[in-house]
């Protein structure tokens, strides 16, 4: 687990951009700390965010929650998204 403390808003921005570039999969936001799960990390990465980044973290969390909800709905419907298959069509594939 990695602990990164942002000393100022510039450092916090670098942390946020670095994690965003790593394709954030999940963000859990509290008042001062965020838990971020990135692919291949195997465990959450925690970092303290500057006050200015709390709003951005909330936006990312909302986006991730929307993606999770959509994935759950697709799973409940028994459909897979064909964006990753090789059949060349845009139709959903029934499991």
mmCIF file of C-alpha atoms in Angstrom:
data_model
loop_
_atom_site.group_PDB
_atom_site.id
_atom_site.type_symbol
_atom_site.label_atom_id
_atom_site.label_comp_id
_atom_site.label_asym_id
_atom_site.label_seq_id
_atom_site.Cartn_x
_atom_site.Cartn_y
_atom_site.Cartn_z
ATOM 1 C CA UNK A 1 0.000 0.000 0.000
ATOM 2 C CA UNK A 2 1.324 3.415 -0.920
ATOM 3 C CA UNK A 3 0.749 6.517 1.167
ATOM 4 C CA UNK A 4 1.306 9.825 -0.584
ATOM 5 C CA UNK A 5 0.793 13.104 1.228
ATOM 6 C CA UNK A 6 0.201 16.158 -0.928
ATOM 7 C CA UNK A 7 2.018 19.164 0.498
ATOM 8 C CA UNK A 8 0.234 21.629 -1.786
ATOM 9 C CA UNK A 9 -2.366 21.812 -4.543
ATOM 10 C CA UNK A 10 0.262 21.271 -7.259
ATOM 11 C CA UNK A 11 1.373 17.975 -5.706
ATOM 12 C CA UNK A 12 -2.248 16.944 -5.221
ATOM 13 C CA UNK A 13 -2.894 17.646 -8.908
ATOM 14 C CA UNK A 14 0.082 15.483 -9.909
ATOM 15 C CA UNK A 15 -1.191 12.664 -7.697
ATOM 16 C CA UNK A 16 -4.693 12.949 -9.143
ATOM 17 C CA UNK A 17 -3.425 13.059 -12.737
ATOM 18 C CA UNK A 18 -1.133 10.090 -12.160
ATOM 19 C CA UNK A 19 -3.941 7.995 -10.743
ATOM 20 C CA UNK A 20 -6.297 9.103 -13.507
ATOM 21 C CA UNK A 21 -3.713 8.028 -16.083
ATOM 22 C CA UNK A 22 -3.658 4.616 -14.387
ATOM 23 C CA UNK A 23 -7.365 4.217 -15.207
ATOM 24 C CA UNK A 24 -8.957 4.513 -11.806
ATOM 25 C CA UNK A 25 -11.339 1.623 -11.136
ATOM 26 C CA UNK A 26 -12.759 2.692 -7.788
ATOM 27 C CA UNK A 27 -12.516 5.736 -5.554
ATOM 28 C CA UNK A 28 -13.755 5.888 -1.969
ATOM 29 C CA UNK A 29 -13.801 9.497 -0.789
ATOM 30 C CA UNK A 30 -13.748 10.629 2.820
ATOM 31 C CA UNK A 31 -13.121 14.161 4.045
ATOM 32 C CA UNK A 32 -9.348 14.012 3.738
ATOM 33 C CA UNK A 33 -8.409 10.644 2.287
ATOM 34 C CA UNK A 34 -9.238 8.755 -0.888
ATOM 35 C CA UNK A 35 -8.874 5.043 -1.521
ATOM 36 C CA UNK A 36 -8.143 4.266 -5.151
ATOM 37 C CA UNK A 37 -8.035 0.818 -6.743
ATOM 38 C CA UNK A 38 -6.007 0.699 -9.952
ATOM 39 C CA UNK A 39 -5.644 -2.253 -12.336
ATOM 40 C CA UNK A 40 -2.828 -4.611 -11.447
ATOM 41 C CA UNK A 41 -2.144 -2.955 -8.109
ATOM 42 C CA UNK A 42 -3.824 -5.780 -6.224
ATOM 43 C CA UNK A 43 -4.679 -3.546 -3.308
ATOM 44 C CA UNK A 44 -5.913 -0.001 -2.735
ATOM 45 C CA UNK A 45 -3.641 2.996 -2.945
ATOM 46 C CA UNK A 46 -4.374 5.661 -0.357
ATOM 47 C CA UNK A 47 -3.508 9.319 -0.624
ATOM 48 C CA UNK A 48 -4.431 12.527 1.104
ATOM 49 C CA UNK A 49 -6.032 15.055 -1.191
ATOM 50 C CA UNK A 50 -5.798 18.809 -1.087
ATOM 51 C CA UNK A 51 -9.057 20.626 -0.443
ATOM 52 C CA UNK A 52 -9.318 21.674 -4.099
ATOM 53 C CA UNK A 53 -9.250 18.036 -5.230
ATOM 54 C CA UNK A 54 -12.190 16.857 -3.126
ATOM 55 C CA UNK A 55 -14.665 18.125 -5.734
ATOM 56 C CA UNK A 56 -12.797 16.333 -8.539
ATOM 57 C CA UNK A 57 -12.636 13.123 -6.507
ATOM 58 C CA UNK A 58 -16.410 13.336 -6.012
ATOM 59 C CA UNK A 59 -16.877 13.695 -9.786
ATOM 60 C CA UNK A 60 -14.692 10.653 -10.441
ATOM 61 C CA UNK A 61 -16.568 8.665 -7.803
ATOM 62 C CA UNK A 62 -19.905 9.562 -9.424
ATOM 63 C CA UNK A 63 -18.587 8.442 -12.834
ATOM 64 C CA UNK A 64 -17.291 5.163 -11.417
ATOM 65 C CA UNK A 65 -20.555 4.477 -9.580
ATOM 66 C CA UNK A 66 -22.464 5.057 -12.838
ATOM 67 C CA UNK A 67 -20.180 2.602 -14.654
ATOM 68 C CA UNK A 68 -20.631 0.010 -11.908
ATOM 69 C CA UNK A 69 -24.417 0.406 -12.006
ATOM 70 C CA UNK A 70 -24.405 -0.031 -15.786
ATOM 71 C CA UNK A 71 -22.217 -3.146 -15.544
ATOM 72 C CA UNK A 72 -24.502 -4.639 -12.887
ATOM 73 C CA UNK A 73 -27.565 -3.993 -15.063
ATOM 74 C CA UNK A 74 -25.891 -5.664 -18.047
ATOM 75 C CA UNK A 75 -24.916 -8.630 -15.878
ATOM 76 C CA UNK A 76 -28.476 -8.967 -14.565
ATOM 77 C CA UNK A 77 -29.805 -8.877 -18.122
ATOM 78 C CA UNK A 78 -27.362 -11.603 -19.143
ATOM 79 C CA UNK A 79 -25.714 -9.505 -21.814
ATOM 80 C CA UNK A 80 -22.070 -8.893 -22.570
ATOM 81 C CA UNK A 81 -20.831 -5.744 -24.268
ATOM 82 C CA UNK A 82 -19.483 -6.689 -27.690
ATOM 83 C CA UNK A 83 -16.884 -3.936 -27.765
ATOM 84 C CA UNK A 84 -14.287 -6.522 -26.743
ATOM 85 C CA UNK A 85 -15.249 -9.416 -29.009
ATOM 86 C CA UNK A 86 -14.107 -10.230 -32.542
ATOM 87 C CA UNK A 87 -17.418 -10.853 -34.300
ATOM 88 C CA UNK A 88 -17.486 -7.399 -35.929
ATOM 89 C CA UNK A 89 -21.020 -6.432 -34.936
ATOM 90 C CA UNK A 90 -22.243 -3.908 -32.414
ATOM 91 C CA UNK A 91 -24.938 -6.156 -30.995
ATOM 92 C CA UNK A 92 -24.928 -7.377 -27.416
ATOM 93 C CA UNK A 93 -24.266 -11.078 -27.042
ATOM 94 C CA UNK A 94 -26.652 -13.096 -24.892
ATOM 95 C CA UNK A 95 -24.805 -15.328 -22.421
#
